[in-house]
mmCIF file of C-alpha atoms in Angstrom:
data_model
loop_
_atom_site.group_PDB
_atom_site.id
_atom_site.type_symbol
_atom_site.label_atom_id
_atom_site.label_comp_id
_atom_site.label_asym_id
_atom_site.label_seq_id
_atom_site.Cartn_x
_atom_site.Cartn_y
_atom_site.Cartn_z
ATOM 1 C CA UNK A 1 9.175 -26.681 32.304
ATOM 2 C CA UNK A 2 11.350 -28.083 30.026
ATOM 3 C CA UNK A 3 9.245 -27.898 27.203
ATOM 4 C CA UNK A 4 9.031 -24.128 28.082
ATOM 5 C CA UNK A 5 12.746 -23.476 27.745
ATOM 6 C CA UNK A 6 12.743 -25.509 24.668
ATOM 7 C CA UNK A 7 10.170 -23.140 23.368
ATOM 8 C CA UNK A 8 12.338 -20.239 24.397
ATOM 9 C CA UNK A 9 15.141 -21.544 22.548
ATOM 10 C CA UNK A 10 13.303 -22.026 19.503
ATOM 11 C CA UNK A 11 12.174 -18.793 19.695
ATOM 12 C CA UNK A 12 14.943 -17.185 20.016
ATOM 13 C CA UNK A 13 17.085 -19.269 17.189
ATOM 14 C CA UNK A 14 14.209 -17.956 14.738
ATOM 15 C CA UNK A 15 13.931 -14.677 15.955
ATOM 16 C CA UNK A 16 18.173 -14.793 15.395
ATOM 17 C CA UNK A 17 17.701 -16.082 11.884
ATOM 18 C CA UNK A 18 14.909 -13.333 10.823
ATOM 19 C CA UNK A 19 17.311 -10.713 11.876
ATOM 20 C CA UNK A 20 20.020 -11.830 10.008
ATOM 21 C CA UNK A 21 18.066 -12.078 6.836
ATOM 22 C CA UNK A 22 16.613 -9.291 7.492
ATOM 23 C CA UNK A 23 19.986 -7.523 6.859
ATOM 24 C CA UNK A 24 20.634 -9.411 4.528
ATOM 25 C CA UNK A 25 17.267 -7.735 2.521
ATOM 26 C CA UNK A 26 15.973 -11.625 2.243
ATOM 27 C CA UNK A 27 12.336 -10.860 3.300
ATOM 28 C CA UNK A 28 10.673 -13.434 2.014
ATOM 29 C CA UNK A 29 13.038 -15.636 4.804
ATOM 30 C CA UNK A 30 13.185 -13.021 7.312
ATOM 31 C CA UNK A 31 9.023 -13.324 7.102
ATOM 32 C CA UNK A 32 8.863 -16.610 7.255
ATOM 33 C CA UNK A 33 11.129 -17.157 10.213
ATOM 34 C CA UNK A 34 9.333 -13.876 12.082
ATOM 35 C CA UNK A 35 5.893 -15.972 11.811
ATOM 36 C CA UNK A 36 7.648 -18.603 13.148
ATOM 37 C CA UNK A 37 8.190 -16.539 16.234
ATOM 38 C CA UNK A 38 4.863 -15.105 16.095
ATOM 39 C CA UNK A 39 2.968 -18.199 16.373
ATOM 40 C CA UNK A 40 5.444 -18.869 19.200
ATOM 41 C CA UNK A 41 4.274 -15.840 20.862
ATOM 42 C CA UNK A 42 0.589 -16.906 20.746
ATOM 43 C CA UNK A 43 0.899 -19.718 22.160
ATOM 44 C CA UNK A 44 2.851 -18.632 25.358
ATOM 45 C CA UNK A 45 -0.218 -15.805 25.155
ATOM 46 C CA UNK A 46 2.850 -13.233 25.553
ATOM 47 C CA UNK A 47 1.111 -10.078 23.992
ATOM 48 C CA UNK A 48 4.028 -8.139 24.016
ATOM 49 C CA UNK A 49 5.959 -10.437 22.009
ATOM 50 C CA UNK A 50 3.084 -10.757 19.771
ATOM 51 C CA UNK A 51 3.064 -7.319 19.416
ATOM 52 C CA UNK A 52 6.572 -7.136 18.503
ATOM 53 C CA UNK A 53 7.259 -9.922 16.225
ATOM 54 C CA UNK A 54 3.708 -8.462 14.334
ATOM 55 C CA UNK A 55 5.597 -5.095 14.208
ATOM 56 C CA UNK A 56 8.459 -6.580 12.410
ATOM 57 C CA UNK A 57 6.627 -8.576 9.817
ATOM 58 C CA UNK A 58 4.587 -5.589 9.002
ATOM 59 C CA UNK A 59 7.741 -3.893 8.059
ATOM 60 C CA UNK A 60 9.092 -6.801 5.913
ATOM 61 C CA UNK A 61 5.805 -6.871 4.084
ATOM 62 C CA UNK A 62 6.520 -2.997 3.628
ATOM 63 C CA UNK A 63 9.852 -3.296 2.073
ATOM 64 C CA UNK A 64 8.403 -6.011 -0.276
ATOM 65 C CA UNK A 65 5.957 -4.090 -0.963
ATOM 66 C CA UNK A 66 2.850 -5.854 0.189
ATOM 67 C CA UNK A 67 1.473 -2.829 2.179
ATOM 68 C CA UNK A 68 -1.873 -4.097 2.845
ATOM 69 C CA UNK A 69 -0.572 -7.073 4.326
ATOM 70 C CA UNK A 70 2.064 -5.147 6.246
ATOM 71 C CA UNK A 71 -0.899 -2.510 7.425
ATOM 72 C CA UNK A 72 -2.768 -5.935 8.511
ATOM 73 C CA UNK A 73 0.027 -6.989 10.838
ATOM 74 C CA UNK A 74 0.342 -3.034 12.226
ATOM 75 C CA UNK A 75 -3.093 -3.432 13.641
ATOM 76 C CA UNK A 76 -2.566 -6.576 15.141
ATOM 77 C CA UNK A 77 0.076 -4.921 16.731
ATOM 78 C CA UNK A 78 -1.904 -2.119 17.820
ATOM 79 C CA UNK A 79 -4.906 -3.981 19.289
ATOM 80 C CA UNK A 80 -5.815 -6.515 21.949
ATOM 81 C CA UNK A 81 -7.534 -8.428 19.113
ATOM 82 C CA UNK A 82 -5.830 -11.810 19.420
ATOM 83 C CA UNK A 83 -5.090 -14.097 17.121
ATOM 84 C CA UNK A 84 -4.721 -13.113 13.555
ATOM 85 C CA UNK A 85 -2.974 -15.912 12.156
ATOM 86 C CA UNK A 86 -5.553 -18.879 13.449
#
């Protein structure tokens, strides 16, 4: 149980950090600290929290301008097809 919380905590300390860069238009960090909490979401198999963290990367990857990456994480987001990132 404890290494749940821990988990949690984690999770939500990145999830903090990719908003804030986010704002801040620093992608490139906001997408690395959004994986972060992707990969966090697969393994606790929470497919809503997959779906959203996937959703959020997709649109970093828009505003940098990788839309074929961004359109990759939009379907994961869209489908039960689980993982993409293995």
């Amino acid at each position: 149980m404890n290494g749940v919380r821990t988990d949690i905590v984690s999770l939500r300390m990145s999830h903090c950090r990719a908003e804030h860069a986010a704002l801040g238009a620093q992608y490139h960090l906001a997408v690395l600290h959004y994986r972060e909490c992707l990969e966090a979401a697969e393994r606790r198999e929470d497919i809503r929290a997959i779906e959203f963290f996937a959703l959020k990367l997709a649109g970093c990857y828009e505003k940098m301008g990788f839309h074929d990456k961004a359109a990759q994480f939009r379907a994961l987001a869209c489908s039960g097809d689980l993982p993409l990132l293995g």
